[in-house]
Coordinates of C-alpha atoms in Angstrom, one line a residue:
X1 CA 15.8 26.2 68.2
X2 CA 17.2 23.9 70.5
X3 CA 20.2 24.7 72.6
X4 CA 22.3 22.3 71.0
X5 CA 21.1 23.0 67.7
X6 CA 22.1 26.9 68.5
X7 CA 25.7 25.4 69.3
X8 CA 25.7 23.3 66.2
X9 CA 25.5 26.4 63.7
X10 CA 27.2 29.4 65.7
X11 CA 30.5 27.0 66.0
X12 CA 30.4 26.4 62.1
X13 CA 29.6 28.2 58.7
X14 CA 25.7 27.8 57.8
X15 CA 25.4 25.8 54.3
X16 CA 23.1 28.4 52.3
X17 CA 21.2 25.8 49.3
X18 CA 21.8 28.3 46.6
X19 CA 18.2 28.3 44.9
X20 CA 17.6 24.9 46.5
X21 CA 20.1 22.2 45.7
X22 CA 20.0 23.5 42.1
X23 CA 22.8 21.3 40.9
X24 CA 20.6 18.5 41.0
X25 CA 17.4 19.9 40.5
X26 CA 15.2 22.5 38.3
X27 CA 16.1 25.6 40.7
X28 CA 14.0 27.2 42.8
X29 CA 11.4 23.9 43.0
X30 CA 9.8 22.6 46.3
X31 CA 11.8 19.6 45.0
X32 CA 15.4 21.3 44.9
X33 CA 14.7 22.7 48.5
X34 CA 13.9 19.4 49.8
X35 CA 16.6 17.6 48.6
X36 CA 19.1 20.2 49.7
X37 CA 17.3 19.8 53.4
X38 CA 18.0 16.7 53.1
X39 CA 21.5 16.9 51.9
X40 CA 22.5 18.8 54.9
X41 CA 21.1 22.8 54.1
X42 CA 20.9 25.1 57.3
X43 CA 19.3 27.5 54.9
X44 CA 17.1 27.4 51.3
X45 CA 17.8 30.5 49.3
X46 CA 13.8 31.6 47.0
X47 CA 14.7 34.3 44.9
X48 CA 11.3 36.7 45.0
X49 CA 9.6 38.1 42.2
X50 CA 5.8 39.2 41.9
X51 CA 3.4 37.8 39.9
X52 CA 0.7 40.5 38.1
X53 CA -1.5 39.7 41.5
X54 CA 1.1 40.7 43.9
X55 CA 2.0 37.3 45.1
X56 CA 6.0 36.2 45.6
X57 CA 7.1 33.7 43.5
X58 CA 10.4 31.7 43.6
X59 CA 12.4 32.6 40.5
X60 CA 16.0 33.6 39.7
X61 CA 14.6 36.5 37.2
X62 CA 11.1 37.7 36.4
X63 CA 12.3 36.7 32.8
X64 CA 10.9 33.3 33.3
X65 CA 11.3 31.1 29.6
X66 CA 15.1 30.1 30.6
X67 CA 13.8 28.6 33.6
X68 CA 10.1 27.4 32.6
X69 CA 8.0 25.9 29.9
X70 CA 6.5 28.9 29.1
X71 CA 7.6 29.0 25.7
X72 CA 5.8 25.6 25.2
X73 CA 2.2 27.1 26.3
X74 CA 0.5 28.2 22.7
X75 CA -1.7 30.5 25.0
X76 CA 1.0 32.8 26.0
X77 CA 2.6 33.0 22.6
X78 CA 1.1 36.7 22.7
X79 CA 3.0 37.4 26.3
X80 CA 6.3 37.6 24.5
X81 CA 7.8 41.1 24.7
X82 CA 11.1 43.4 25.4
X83 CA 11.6 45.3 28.8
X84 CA 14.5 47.4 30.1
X85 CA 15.4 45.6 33.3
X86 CA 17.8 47.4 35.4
X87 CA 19.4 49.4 32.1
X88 CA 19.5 46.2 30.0
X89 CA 17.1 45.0 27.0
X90 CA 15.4 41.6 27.7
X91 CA 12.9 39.9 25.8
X92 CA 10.7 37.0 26.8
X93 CA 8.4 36.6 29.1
X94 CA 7.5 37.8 32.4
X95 CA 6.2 36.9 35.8
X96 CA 4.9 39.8 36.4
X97 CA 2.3 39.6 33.3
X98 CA 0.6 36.2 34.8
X99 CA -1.4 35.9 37.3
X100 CA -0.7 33.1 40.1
X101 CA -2.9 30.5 38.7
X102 CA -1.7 30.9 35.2
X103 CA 2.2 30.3 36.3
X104 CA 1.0 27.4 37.9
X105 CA 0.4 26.0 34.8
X106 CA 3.8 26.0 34.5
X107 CA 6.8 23.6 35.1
X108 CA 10.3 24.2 35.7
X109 CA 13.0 23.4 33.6
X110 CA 17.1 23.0 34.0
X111 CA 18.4 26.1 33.2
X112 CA 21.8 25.1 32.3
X113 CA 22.9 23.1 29.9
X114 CA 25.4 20.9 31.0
X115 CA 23.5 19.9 34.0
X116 CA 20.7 16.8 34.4
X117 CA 17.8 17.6 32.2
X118 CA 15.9 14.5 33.4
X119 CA 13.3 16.8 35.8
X120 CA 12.3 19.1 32.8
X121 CA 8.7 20.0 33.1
X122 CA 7.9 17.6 36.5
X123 CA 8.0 20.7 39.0
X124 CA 5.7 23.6 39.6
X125 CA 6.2 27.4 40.0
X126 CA 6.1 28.0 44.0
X127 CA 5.4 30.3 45.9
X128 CA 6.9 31.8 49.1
X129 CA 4.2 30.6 51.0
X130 CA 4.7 26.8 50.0
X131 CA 8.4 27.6 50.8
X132 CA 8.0 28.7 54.3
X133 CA 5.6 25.8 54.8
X134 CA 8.4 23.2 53.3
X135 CA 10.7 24.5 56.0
X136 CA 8.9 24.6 58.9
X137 CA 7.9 21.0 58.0
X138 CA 10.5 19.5 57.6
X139 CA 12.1 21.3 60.8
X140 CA 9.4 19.3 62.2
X141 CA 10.9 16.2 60.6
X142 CA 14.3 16.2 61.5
X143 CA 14.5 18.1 64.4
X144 CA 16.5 21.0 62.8
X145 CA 15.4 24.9 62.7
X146 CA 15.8 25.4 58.8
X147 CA 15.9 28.5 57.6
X148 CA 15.2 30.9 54.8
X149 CA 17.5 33.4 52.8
X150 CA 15.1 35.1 50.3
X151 CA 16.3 37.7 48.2
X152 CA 14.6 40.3 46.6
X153 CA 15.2 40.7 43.2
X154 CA 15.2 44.0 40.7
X155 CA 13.5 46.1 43.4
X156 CA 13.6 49.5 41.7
X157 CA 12.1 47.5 38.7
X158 CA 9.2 46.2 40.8
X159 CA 8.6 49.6 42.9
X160 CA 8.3 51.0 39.6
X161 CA 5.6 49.1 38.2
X162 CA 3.5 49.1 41.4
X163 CA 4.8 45.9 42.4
X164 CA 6.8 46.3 45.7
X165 CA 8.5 43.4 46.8
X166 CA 9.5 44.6 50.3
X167 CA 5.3 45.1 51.9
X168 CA 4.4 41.7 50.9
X169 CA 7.7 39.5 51.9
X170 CA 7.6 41.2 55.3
X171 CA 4.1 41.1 55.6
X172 CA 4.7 36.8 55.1
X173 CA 7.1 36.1 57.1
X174 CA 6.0 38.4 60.2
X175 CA 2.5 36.4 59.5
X176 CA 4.7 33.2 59.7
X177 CA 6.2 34.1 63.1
X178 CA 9.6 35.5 61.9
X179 CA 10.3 39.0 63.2
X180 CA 13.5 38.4 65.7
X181 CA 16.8 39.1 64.5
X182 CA 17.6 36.1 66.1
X183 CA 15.0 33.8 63.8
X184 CA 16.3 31.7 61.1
X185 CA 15.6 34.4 58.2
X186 CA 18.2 36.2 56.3
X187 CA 17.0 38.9 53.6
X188 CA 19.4 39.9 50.7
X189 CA 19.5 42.5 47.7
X190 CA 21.9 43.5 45.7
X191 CA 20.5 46.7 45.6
X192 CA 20.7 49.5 49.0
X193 CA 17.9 51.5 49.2
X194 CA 15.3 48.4 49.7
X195 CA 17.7 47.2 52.0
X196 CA 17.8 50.8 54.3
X197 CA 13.6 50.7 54.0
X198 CA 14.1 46.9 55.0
X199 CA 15.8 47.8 58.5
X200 CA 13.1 50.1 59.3
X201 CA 10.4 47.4 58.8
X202 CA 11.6 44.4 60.1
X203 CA 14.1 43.2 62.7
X204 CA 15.5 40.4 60.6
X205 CA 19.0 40.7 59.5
X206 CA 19.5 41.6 56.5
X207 CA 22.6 40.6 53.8
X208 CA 24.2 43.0 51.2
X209 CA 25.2 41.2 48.0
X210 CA 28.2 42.1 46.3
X211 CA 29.1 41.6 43.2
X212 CA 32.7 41.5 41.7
X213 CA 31.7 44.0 39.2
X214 CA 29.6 46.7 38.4
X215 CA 27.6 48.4 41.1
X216 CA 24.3 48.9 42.8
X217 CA 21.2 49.9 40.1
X218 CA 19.5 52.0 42.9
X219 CA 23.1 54.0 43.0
X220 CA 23.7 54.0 39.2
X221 CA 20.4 55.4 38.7
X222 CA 21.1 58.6 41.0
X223 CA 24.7 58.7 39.8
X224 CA 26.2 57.7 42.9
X225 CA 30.1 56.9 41.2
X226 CA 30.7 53.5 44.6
X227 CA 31.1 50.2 42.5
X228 CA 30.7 47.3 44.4
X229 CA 34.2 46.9 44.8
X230 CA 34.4 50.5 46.5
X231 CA 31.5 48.9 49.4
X232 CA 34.5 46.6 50.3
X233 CA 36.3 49.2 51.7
X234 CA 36.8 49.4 55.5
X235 CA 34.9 52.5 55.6
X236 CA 32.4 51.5 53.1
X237 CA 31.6 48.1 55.0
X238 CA 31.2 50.6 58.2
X239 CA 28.2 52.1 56.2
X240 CA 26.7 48.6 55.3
X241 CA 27.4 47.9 59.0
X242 CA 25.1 50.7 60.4
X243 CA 21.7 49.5 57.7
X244 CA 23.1 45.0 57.0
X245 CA 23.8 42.5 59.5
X246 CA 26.5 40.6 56.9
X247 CA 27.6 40.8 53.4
X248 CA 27.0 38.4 50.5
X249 CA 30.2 38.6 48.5
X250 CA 31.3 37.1 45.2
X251 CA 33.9 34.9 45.9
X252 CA 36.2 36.1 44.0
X253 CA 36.4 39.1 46.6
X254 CA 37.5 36.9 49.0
X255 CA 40.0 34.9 46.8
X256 CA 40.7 36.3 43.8
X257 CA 42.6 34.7 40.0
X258 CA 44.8 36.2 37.6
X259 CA 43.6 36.3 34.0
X260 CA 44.6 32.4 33.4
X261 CA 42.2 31.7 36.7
X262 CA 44.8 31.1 38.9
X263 CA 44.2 31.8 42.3
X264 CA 46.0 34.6 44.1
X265 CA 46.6 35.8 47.6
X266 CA 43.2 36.4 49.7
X267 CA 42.1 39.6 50.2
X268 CA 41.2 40.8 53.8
X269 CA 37.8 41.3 53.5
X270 CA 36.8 38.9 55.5
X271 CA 38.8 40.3 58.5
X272 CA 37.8 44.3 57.5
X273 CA 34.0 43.0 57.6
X274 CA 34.3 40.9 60.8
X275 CA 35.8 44.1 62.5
X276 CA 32.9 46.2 62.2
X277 CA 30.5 43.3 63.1
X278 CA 29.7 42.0 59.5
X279 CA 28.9 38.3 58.5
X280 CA 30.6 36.8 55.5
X281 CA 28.5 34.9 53.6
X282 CA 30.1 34.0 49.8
X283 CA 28.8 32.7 46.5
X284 CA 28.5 30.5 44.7
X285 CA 30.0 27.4 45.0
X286 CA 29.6 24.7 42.5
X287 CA 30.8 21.3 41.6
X288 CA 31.6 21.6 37.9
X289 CA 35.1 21.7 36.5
X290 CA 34.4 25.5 34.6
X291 CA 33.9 26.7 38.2
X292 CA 36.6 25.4 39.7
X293 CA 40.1 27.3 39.8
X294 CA 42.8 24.9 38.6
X295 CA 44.4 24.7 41.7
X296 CA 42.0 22.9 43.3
X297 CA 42.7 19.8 41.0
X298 CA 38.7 19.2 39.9
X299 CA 38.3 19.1 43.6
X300 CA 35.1 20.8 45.1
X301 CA 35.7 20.0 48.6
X302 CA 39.4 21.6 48.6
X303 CA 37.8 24.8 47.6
X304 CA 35.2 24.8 50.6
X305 CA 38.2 23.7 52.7
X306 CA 40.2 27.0 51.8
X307 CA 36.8 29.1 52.7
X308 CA 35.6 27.4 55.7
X309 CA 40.2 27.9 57.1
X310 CA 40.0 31.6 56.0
X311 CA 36.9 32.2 58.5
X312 CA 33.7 32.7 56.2
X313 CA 30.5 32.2 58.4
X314 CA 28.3 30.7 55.9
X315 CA 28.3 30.1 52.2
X316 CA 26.1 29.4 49.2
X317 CA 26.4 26.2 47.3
X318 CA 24.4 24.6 44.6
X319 CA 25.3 21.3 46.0
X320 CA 24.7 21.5 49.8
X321 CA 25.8 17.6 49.9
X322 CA 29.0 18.5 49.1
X323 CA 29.6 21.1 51.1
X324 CA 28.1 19.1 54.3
X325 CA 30.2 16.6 53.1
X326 CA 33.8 19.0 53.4
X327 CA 32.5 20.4 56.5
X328 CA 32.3 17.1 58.2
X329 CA 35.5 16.4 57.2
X330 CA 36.7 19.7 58.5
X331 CA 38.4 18.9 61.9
X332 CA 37.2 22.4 63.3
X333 CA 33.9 21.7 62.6
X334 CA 32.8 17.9 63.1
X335 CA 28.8 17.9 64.1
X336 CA 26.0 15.7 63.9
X337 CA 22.8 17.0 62.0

């Protein structure tokens, strides 16, 4: 990291590519994370699950057919079946029943409907490895240190199955030269207890998602009563404080809407976080009218504007473009990339 480039990003909020720039591309492909590089993304966000053979994949959930092909592959008709992921039934299929070479006969797909199908089935599955090696080259090409938020995802699930996420994803990213809490790596969980073992393996910092409702599974499972909206607390935030470098809130936590979707008074979260030394990184932010609050008048950028004045330090978009785009136009944060 270059001096200047060290000013660049502590001055302004980092632009976390939610998933890659997945408003524009299949999520989570080497394809979504480049274009969001190139749309102006500090960071790429993999989510991690394990494959049967104990490699890290990038996928949103180890239920894979919303977001793959794999329904389309006659010779994993017989991989179909029903798990109980984190208290809740799912059937389909799972990434954790396929070996690495067989989900790279996969292809991504667009998991939402309304959004560009025109990519279906172009991209492969990839892995953490070809993720880190994306980022470090293109820092190589345009002179910017981009980073890499990875989060793990359904930890108890994967501890329980012999499949621990938290060995291997440290193990990479040491082996890839990040171990400093000052290197361009932020890990995230919703869930606690990986994140305490985390601290005590790694000198990254580490981000504590919060969700607007429900709570942690690792503290539903021991019949802990905190919700997520109890961790917001100022006391609570002091405990995230002593294991988490930052939080990774739901936005509505920050801003939250009556029952029409109206927006309503901010809460101070962001201010009872920054005083006991907590980043405030929110999600997610996205271009389409059904996530948009009326008030913003179909608007994206006058949504980032209202985040970026109320003091967040970073936030995660599915189109990085436009959230470059209303940070340039910010006048407390104009910057070249």
């Amino acid at each position: 990291m270059t001096a200047g480039e060290m000013i660049e990003t502590a001055s302004r909020p980092i632009i976390i590519a939610h998933r890659g720039a997945s408003g524009l591309r299949p999520e989570h492909t080497l394809a979504a994370y480049e274009l969001a590089i190139d749309l102006g993304a500090d960071f790429i966000e993999p989510d991690l699950v394990s494959t049967k053979d104990g490699v890290l994949i990038a996928r949103h959930e180890n239920e894979i057919s919303s977001t793959t092909n794999v329904g389309e592959h006659p010779e994993f008709v017989n991989r179909k079946t029903t798990k109980l992921i984190d208290g809740q039934t799912v059937s389909g299929w799972f990434a954790e029943d396929f070996t690495l070479a067989e989900i790279k006969t996969l292809r991504a797909k667009e998991r939402l409907p309304f959004r560009d199908r025109a990519f279906d089935g172009q991209f492969p599955i990839p892995t953490l490895q070809e993720i880190i090696d994306l980022a470090k080259r293109k820092s190589a090409e345009t002179g910017r240190t981009i980073g890499i938020y990875p989060e793990t995802k359904h930890p108890t699930f994967f501890d329980a199955i012999g499949l621990s996420l938290e060995e291997p994803l440290v193990e990479i990213l040491h082996a890839n030269g990040y171990n400093k809490a000052d290197d361009r790596i932020f890990i995230q969980s919703f869930e606690t207890t990986n994140l305490k073992q985390l601290d005590k393996m790694t000198n990254l910092p580490l981000i504590q998602l919060l969700s607007n409702t429900g709570k942690p599974y690792d503290l539903a499972i021991t019949n802990d009563v905190r919700t997520y909206k109890d961790m917001t607390s100022p006391d609570e935030l002091a405990k995230i404080a002593e294991y988490a470098d930052g939080i990774g809130p739901d936005k509505r936590m920050i801003v939250p809407t009556d029952d029409n979707g109206i927006l309503l008074q901010p809460t101070s979260l962001i201010q009872d976080a920054h005083a006991v030394g907590l980043l405030v990184h929110p999600y997610t932010f996205r271009n389409e009218a059904q996530y948009l609050a009326p008030d913003y008048n179909h608007d994206p950028e006058a949504e980032y504007e209202q985040f970026f004045n109320l003091g967040v330090d970073g936030l995660f978009t599915d189109f990085p473009g436009t959230a470059f785009g209303a940070l340039q136009a910010n006048d407390n944060f104009r910057f070249q990339i």
